[in-house]
mmCIF file of C-alpha atoms in Angstrom:
data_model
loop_
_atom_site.group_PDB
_atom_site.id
_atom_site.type_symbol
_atom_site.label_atom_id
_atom_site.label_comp_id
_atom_site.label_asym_id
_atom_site.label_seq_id
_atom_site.Cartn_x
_atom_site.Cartn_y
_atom_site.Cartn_z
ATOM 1 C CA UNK A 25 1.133 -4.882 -24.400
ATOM 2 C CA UNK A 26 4.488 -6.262 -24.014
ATOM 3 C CA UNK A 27 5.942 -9.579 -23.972
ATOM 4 C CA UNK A 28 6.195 -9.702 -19.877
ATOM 5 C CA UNK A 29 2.665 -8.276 -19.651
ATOM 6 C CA UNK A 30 1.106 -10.736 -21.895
ATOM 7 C CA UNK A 31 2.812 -13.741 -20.321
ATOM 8 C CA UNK A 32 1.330 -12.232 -16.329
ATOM 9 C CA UNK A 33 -2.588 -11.975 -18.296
ATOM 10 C CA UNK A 34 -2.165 -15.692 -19.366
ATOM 11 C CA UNK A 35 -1.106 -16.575 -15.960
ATOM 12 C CA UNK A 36 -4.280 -14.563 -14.609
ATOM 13 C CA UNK A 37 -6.417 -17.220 -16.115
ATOM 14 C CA UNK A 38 -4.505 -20.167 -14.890
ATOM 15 C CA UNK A 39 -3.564 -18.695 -11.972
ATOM 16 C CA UNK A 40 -5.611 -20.152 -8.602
ATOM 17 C CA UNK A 41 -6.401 -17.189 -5.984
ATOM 18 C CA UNK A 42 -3.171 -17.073 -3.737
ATOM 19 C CA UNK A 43 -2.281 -15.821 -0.442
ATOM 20 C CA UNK A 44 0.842 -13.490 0.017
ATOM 21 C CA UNK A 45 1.431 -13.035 3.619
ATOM 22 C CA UNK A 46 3.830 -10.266 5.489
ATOM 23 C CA UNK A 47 6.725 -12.221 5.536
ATOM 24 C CA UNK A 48 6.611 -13.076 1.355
ATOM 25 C CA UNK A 49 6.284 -9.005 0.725
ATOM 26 C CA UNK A 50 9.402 -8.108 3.232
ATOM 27 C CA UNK A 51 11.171 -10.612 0.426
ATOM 28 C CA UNK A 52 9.819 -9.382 -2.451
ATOM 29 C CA UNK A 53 9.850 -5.775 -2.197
ATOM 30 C CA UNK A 54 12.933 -3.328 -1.662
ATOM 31 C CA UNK A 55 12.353 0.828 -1.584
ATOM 32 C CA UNK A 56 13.963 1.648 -5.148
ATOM 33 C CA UNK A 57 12.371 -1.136 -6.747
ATOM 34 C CA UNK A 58 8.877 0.031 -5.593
ATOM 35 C CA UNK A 59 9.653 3.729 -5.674
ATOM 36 C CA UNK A 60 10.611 3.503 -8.930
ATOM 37 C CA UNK A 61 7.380 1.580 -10.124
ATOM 38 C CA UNK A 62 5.412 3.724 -8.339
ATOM 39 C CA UNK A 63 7.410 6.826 -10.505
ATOM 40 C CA UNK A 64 6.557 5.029 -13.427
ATOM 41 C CA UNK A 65 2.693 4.012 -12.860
ATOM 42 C CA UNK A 66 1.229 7.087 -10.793
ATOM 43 C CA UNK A 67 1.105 8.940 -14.191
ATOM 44 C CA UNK A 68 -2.026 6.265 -15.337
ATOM 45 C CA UNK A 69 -5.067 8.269 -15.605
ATOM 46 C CA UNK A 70 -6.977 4.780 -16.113
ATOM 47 C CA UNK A 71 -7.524 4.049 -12.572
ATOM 48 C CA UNK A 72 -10.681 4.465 -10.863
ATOM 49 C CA UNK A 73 -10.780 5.274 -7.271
ATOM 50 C CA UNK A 74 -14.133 6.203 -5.741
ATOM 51 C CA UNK A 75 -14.768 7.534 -1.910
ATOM 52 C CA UNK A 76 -14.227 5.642 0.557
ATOM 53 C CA UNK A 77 -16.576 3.951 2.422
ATOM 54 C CA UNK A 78 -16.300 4.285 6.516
ATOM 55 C CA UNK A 79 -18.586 1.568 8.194
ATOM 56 C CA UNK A 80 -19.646 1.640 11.902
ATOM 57 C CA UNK A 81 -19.690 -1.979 13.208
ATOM 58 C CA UNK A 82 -21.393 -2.009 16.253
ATOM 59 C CA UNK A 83 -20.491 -4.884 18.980
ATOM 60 C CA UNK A 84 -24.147 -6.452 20.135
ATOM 61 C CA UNK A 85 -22.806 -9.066 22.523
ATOM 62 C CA UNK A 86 -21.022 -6.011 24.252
ATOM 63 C CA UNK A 87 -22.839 -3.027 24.654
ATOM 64 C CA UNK A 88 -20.064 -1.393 26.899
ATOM 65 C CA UNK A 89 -17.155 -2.114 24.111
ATOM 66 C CA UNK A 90 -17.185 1.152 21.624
ATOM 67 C CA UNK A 91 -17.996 0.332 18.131
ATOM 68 C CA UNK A 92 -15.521 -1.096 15.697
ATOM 69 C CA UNK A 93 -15.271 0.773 12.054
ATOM 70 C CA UNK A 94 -14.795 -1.130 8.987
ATOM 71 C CA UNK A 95 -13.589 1.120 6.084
ATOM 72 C CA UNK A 96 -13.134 -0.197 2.401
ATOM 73 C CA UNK A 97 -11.323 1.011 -0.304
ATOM 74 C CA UNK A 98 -11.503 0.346 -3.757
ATOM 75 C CA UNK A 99 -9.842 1.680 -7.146
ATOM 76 C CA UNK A 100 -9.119 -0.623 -10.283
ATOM 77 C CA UNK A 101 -7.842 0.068 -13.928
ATOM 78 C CA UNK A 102 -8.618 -1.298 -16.938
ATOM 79 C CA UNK A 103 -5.810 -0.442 -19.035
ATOM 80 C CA UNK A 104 -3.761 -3.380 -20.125
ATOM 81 C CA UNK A 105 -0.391 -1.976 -17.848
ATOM 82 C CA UNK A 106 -2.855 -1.998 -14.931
ATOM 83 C CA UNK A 107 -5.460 -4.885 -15.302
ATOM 84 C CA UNK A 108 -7.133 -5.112 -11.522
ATOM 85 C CA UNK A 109 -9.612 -4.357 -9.561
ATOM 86 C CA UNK A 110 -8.098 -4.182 -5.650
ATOM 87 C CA UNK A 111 -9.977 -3.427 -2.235
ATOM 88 C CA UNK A 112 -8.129 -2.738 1.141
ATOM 89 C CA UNK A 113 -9.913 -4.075 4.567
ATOM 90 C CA UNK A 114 -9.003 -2.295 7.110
ATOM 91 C CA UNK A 115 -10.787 -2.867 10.697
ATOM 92 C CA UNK A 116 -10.224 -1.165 14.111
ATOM 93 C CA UNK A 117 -11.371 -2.582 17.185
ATOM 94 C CA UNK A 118 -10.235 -0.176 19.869
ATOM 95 C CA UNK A 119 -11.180 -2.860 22.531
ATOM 96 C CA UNK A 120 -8.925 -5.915 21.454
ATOM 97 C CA UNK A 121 -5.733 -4.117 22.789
ATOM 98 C CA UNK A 122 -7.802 -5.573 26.171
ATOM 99 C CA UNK A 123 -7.415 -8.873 24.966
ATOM 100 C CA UNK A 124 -3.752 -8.981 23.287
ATOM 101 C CA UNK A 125 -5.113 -8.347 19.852
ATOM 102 C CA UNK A 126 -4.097 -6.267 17.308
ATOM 103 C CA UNK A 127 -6.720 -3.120 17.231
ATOM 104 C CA UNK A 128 -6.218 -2.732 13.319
ATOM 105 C CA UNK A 129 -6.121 -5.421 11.173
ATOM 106 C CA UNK A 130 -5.518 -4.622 7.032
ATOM 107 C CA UNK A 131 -5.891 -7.715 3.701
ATOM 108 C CA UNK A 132 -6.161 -6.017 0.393
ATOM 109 C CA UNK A 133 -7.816 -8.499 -2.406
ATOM 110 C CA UNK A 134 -6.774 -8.157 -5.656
ATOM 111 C CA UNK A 135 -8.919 -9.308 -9.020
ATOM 112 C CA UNK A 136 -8.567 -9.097 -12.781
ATOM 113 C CA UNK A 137 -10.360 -6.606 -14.137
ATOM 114 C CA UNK A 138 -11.636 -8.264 -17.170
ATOM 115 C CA UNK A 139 -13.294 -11.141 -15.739
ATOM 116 C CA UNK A 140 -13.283 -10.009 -11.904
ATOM 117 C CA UNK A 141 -11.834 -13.609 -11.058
ATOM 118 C CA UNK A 142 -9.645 -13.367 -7.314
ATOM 119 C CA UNK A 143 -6.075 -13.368 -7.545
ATOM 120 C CA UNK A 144 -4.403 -13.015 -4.185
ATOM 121 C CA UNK A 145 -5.115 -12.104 -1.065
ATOM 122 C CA UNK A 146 -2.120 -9.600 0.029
ATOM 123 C CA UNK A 147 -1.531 -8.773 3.578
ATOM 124 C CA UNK A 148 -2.377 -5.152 3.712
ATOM 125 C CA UNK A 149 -0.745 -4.083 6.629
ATOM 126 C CA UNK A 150 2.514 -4.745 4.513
ATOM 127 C CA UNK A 151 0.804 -2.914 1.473
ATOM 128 C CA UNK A 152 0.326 0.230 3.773
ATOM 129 C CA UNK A 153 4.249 0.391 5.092
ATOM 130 C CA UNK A 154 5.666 -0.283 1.762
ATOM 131 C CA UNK A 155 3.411 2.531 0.244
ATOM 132 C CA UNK A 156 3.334 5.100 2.530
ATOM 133 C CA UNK A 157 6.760 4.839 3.655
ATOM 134 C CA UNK A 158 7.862 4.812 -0.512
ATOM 135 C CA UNK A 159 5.295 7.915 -1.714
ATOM 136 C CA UNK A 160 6.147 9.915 0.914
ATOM 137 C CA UNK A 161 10.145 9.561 0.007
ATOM 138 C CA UNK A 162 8.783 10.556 -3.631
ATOM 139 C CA UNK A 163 7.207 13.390 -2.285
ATOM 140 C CA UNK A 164 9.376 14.630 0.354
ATOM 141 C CA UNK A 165 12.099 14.669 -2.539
ATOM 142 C CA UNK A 166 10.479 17.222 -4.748
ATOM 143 C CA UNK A 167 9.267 19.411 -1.881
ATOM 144 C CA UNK A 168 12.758 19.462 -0.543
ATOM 145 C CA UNK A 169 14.297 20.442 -3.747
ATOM 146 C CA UNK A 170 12.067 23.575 -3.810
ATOM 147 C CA UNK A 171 13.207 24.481 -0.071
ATOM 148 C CA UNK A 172 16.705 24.163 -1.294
ATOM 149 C CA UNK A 173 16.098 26.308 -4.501
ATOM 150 C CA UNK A 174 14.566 28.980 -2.625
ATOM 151 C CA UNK A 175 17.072 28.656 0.553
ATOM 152 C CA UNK A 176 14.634 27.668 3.564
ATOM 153 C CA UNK A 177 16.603 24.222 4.181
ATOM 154 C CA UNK A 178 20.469 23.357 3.362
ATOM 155 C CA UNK A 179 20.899 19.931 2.623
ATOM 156 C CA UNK A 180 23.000 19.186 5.921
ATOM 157 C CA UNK A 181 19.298 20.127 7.748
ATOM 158 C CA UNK A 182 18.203 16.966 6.482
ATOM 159 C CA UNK A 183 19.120 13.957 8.878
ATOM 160 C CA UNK A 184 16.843 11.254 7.464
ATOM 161 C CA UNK A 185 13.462 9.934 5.682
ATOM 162 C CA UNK A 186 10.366 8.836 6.860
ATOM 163 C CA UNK A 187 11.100 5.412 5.246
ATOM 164 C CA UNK A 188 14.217 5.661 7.583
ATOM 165 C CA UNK A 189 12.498 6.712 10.839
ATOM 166 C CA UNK A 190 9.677 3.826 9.869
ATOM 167 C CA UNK A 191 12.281 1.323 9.993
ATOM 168 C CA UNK A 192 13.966 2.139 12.775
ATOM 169 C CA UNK A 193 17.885 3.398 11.199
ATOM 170 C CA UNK A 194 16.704 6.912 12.299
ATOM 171 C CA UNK A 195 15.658 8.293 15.634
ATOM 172 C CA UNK A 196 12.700 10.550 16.477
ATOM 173 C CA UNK A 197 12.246 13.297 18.518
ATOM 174 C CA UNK A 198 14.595 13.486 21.217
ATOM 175 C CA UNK A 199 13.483 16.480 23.004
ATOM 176 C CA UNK A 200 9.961 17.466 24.081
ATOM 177 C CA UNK A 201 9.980 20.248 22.661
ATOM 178 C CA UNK A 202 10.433 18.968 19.125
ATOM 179 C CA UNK A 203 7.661 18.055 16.539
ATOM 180 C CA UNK A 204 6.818 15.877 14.009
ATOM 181 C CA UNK A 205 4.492 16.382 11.109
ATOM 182 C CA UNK A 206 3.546 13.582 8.754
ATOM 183 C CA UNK A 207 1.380 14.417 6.330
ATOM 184 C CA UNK A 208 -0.501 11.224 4.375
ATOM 185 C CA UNK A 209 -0.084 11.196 1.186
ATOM 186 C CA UNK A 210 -0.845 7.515 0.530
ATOM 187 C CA UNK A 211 -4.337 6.644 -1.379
ATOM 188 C CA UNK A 212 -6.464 3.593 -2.952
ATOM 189 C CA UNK A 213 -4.416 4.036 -6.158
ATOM 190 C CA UNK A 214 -1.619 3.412 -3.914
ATOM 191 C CA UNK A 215 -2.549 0.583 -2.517
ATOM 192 C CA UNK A 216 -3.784 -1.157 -6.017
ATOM 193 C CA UNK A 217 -0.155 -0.526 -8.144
ATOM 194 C CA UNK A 218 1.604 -1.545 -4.761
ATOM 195 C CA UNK A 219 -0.439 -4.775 -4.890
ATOM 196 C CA UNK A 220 0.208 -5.033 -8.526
ATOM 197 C CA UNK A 221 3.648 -4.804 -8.097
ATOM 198 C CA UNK A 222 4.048 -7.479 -5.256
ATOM 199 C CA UNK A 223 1.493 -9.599 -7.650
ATOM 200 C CA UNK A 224 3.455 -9.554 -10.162
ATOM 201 C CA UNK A 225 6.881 -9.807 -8.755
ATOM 202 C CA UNK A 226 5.570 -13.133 -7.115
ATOM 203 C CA UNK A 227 4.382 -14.475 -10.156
ATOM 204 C CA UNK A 228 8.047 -13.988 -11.672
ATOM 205 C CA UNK A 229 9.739 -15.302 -9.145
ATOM 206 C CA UNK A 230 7.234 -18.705 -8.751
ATOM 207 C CA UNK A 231 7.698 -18.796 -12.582
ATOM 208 C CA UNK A 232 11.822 -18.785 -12.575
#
């Protein structure tokens, strides 16, 4: 374990739970920096990350309202690179949009692993963007090299990422008869080394 790692474990145990909200991740995070930790951790055959669980929450004061769904997903790591448990929240209430409320709502928790004490509470809608919008530029990389290789795409067919069409620099479909396919590539593992990451990176930057 090196110097930086041991220094974050002895801050684990001093460390009160914190809250990192959406606006503290948009500062901490940039793509490279998370693309290239998520190059660099992915390859960790430590982590654990059973099923999902997909809960039907079922409104009682409102029979008319459809249910709501709760799903939870877990994964954590022992290994001293990757020392947390983490579980996303996710909820969807179809029937808030009725009353100006968000109809998916995301926190992700995040714990050590060696003595399950909470560490921060990280907004997870933030933890999804980041994620998806950064695996799927990993992954849309190496199967566009292979479509290059075997000449299905030239590079000029390429006029942006999904990271760039997420944020807005890039437009979408412009014609109706256009499509576009996004395929999820985005998982519980994911979601914990993302977490780690923006942990972490806080932790530096409250320690400067």
């Amino acid at each position: 374990m090196g110097h930086q790692q041991n220094q974050i474990q002895q801050q684990h145990h001093l460390q009160k739970c914190i809250i990192i909200d959406s606006d503290q991740v948009r500062t901490l995070l940039t793509e490279s920096i998370l693309i290239h930790h998520l190059q660099s951790s992915l390859s960790n055959d430590t982590i654990h990350c059973p099923q999902r669980q997909n809960l039907c929450i079922n409104n009682n004061t409102n029979r008319n309202a459809p249910p709501g769904q709760l799903l939870v997903m877990p994964a954590w790591s022992q290994s001293p690179a990757i020392p947390y448990i983490g579980v996303k929240l996710v909820t969807a209430f179809p029937h808030n949009t009725h009353m100006g409320l968000p109809g998916i709502n995301a926190s992700y928790l995040l714990s050590d692993s060696f003595t399950g004490s909470p560490l921060a509470f990280v907004d997870g809608t933030e933890i999804t963007h980041w994620r998806t919008s950064c695996i799927s530029a990993l992954k849309e990389a190496g199967e566009l090299v292979g479509a290059f290789c075997r000449g299905l795409l030239r590079p000029e067919d390429v006029v942006g990422t999904l990271a760039e069409l997420v944020r807005g620099s890039k437009g979408g479909r412009s014609r109706s008869e256009e499509v576009t396919v996004f395929k999820s590539v985005g998982s519980a593992v994911v979601d914990l080394v993302t977490a780690q990451f923006i942990y972490e990176k806080h932790l530096q930057g409250s320690s400067d």
